[in-house]
XYZ file of C-alpha atoms in Angstrom:
170
model
C 89.411 19.689 139.105
C 86.224 18.592 139.156
C 84.613 15.262 137.554
C 80.944 17.235 136.963
C 82.182 18.219 133.668
C 84.988 17.600 130.544
C 87.559 20.521 130.473
C 88.757 21.334 127.164
C 92.432 20.848 126.274
C 94.063 24.212 128.120
C 96.159 24.355 131.028
C 94.722 27.666 132.444
C 92.362 30.488 131.731
C 90.629 33.037 133.445
C 87.325 32.464 134.626
C 85.263 34.366 131.743
C 86.903 32.307 129.042
C 86.595 28.931 131.490
C 82.672 29.988 131.631
C 82.330 30.002 127.672
C 84.177 26.666 127.688
C 82.078 24.787 130.010
C 78.808 26.538 128.904
C 78.321 27.652 132.309
C 78.117 31.431 133.788
C 81.037 32.720 135.804
C 78.721 33.063 138.805
C 78.532 29.282 138.433
C 82.317 28.997 138.663
C 82.724 31.453 141.551
C 80.021 28.989 143.379
C 82.379 26.113 142.356
C 85.256 28.360 143.896
C 83.723 29.589 147.122
C 82.413 26.158 148.016
C 85.873 24.579 147.058
C 84.614 21.897 144.221
C 87.303 23.821 142.020
C 90.034 25.860 143.121
C 90.946 29.526 142.646
C 94.049 30.745 141.105
C 96.263 34.324 140.537
C 98.576 34.441 137.988
C 101.098 37.131 139.201
C 103.231 39.001 136.484
C 106.868 39.333 137.318
C 107.094 42.936 136.582
C 104.397 43.858 139.179
C 106.784 43.789 142.301
C 104.101 42.139 144.521
C 105.627 41.841 148.044
C 105.128 38.347 149.884
C 105.977 36.374 153.129
C 106.889 32.777 152.050
C 106.689 30.208 154.658
C 108.474 27.139 154.511
C 108.050 24.240 156.770
C 111.100 22.857 159.031
C 113.991 24.193 160.753
C 116.414 26.951 159.279
C 118.992 24.478 158.501
C 116.715 22.340 156.860
C 115.307 25.369 154.899
C 118.355 26.840 154.061
C 119.379 23.418 152.517
C 116.381 23.245 150.470
C 116.419 26.915 149.341
C 120.195 25.985 148.222
C 119.130 23.470 146.152
C 116.354 25.095 144.456
C 118.140 28.543 144.050
C 118.891 29.411 140.495
C 120.679 32.890 140.981
C 121.260 34.117 144.333
C 117.600 34.631 145.437
C 115.519 33.114 142.666
C 113.458 30.369 143.768
C 111.270 28.354 141.581
C 109.345 26.453 144.356
C 107.621 24.685 141.430
C 107.892 24.674 137.859
C 104.780 27.397 138.133
C 105.095 29.161 141.529
C 108.242 31.394 141.874
C 109.791 33.499 144.798
C 112.416 35.804 144.618
C 114.514 37.848 147.116
C 114.260 41.577 147.147
C 117.947 41.757 146.215
C 120.163 39.146 145.011
C 122.375 36.822 147.648
C 125.825 36.641 147.532
C 127.327 33.314 147.346
C 129.028 33.471 150.881
C 125.794 35.080 152.228
C 123.068 33.103 154.299
C 119.575 33.301 153.385
C 117.467 35.723 155.241
C 115.321 33.195 156.889
C 113.428 33.682 160.187
C 112.645 30.481 162.134
C 109.017 30.705 163.877
C 109.143 27.940 166.511
C 105.408 28.066 166.940
C 104.926 26.992 163.561
C 107.946 24.809 163.195
C 108.611 26.826 159.924
C 110.898 29.557 158.425
C 109.622 32.761 156.775
C 111.220 34.477 153.688
C 110.292 38.243 152.552
C 110.630 38.877 148.706
C 108.803 39.099 145.567
C 106.034 36.701 144.355
C 105.300 35.580 140.856
C 103.425 32.872 138.585
C 100.769 30.794 139.225
C 99.684 30.274 142.757
C 96.521 28.851 144.497
C 94.242 31.026 146.477
C 93.766 29.855 150.176
C 91.890 32.867 151.416
C 89.452 35.244 150.173
C 87.139 33.472 147.610
C 84.482 33.506 150.517
C 83.931 36.948 149.403
C 83.095 36.410 145.584
C 79.700 37.062 145.870
C 80.027 40.542 147.452
C 79.279 43.423 145.626
C 83.119 44.816 144.978
C 84.853 43.972 141.706
C 87.724 42.648 143.541
C 88.423 40.520 146.347
C 91.618 40.600 148.808
C 93.929 37.900 149.063
C 95.925 37.277 152.186
C 97.600 33.574 151.656
C 98.621 31.638 148.476
C 99.860 28.179 148.048
C 102.207 26.613 145.748
C 101.017 25.343 142.565
C 102.359 22.617 140.514
C 104.646 19.605 141.294
C 107.455 20.553 144.139
C 111.192 20.299 143.937
C 110.921 18.218 146.984
C 107.456 16.139 147.739
C 107.499 16.877 151.432
C 107.816 20.792 151.005
C 104.563 22.575 150.764
C 105.339 26.815 150.603
C 102.458 29.022 151.169
C 102.741 32.983 150.921
C 101.450 35.616 152.938
C 100.321 38.497 150.880
C 97.955 41.457 151.127
C 96.566 42.629 147.673
C 93.332 43.187 145.620
C 92.571 41.391 142.987
C 89.716 41.779 140.433
C 87.271 38.942 140.176
C 87.667 38.436 136.730
C 91.265 38.430 136.893
C 90.972 35.319 138.684
C 92.229 31.893 136.837
C 90.962 28.466 136.629
C 93.581 25.565 136.262
C 93.041 22.075 134.957
C 94.567 19.609 137.253
């Protein structure tokens, strides 16, 4: 987080609660998010069925081995303890992962559903617009990676109410 203020012992909360805890205005937190002093997060419930395309660095063989290593149940991937992706339908044991290699980006993509806590990587520049929501297009995994060299991101397309943004103590 930041060395500018002392955060109480709470792992994460919505920004309205964070503003009360550190005795500031919600707009101050928006400002700190927009200027990248702190990060903005979204907590996506599993029940929502949020579509995502996951981007995993590496060639197809490497990515398939990585997915196999972290796969809990035929297509349920806890990329970290907090950031999770799933296939739209379970993968049978002898089936391959439905990844596609993107040579230009030297990474593989995997389509599915997204849930858990993810760091927002786009859209925070619109926090001061008059709208009550912002459009999110890219998320980055939050938490310790299963393998330190893997940094999973997700392309999404959804709107989130500004008041449903989260602050995470890091």
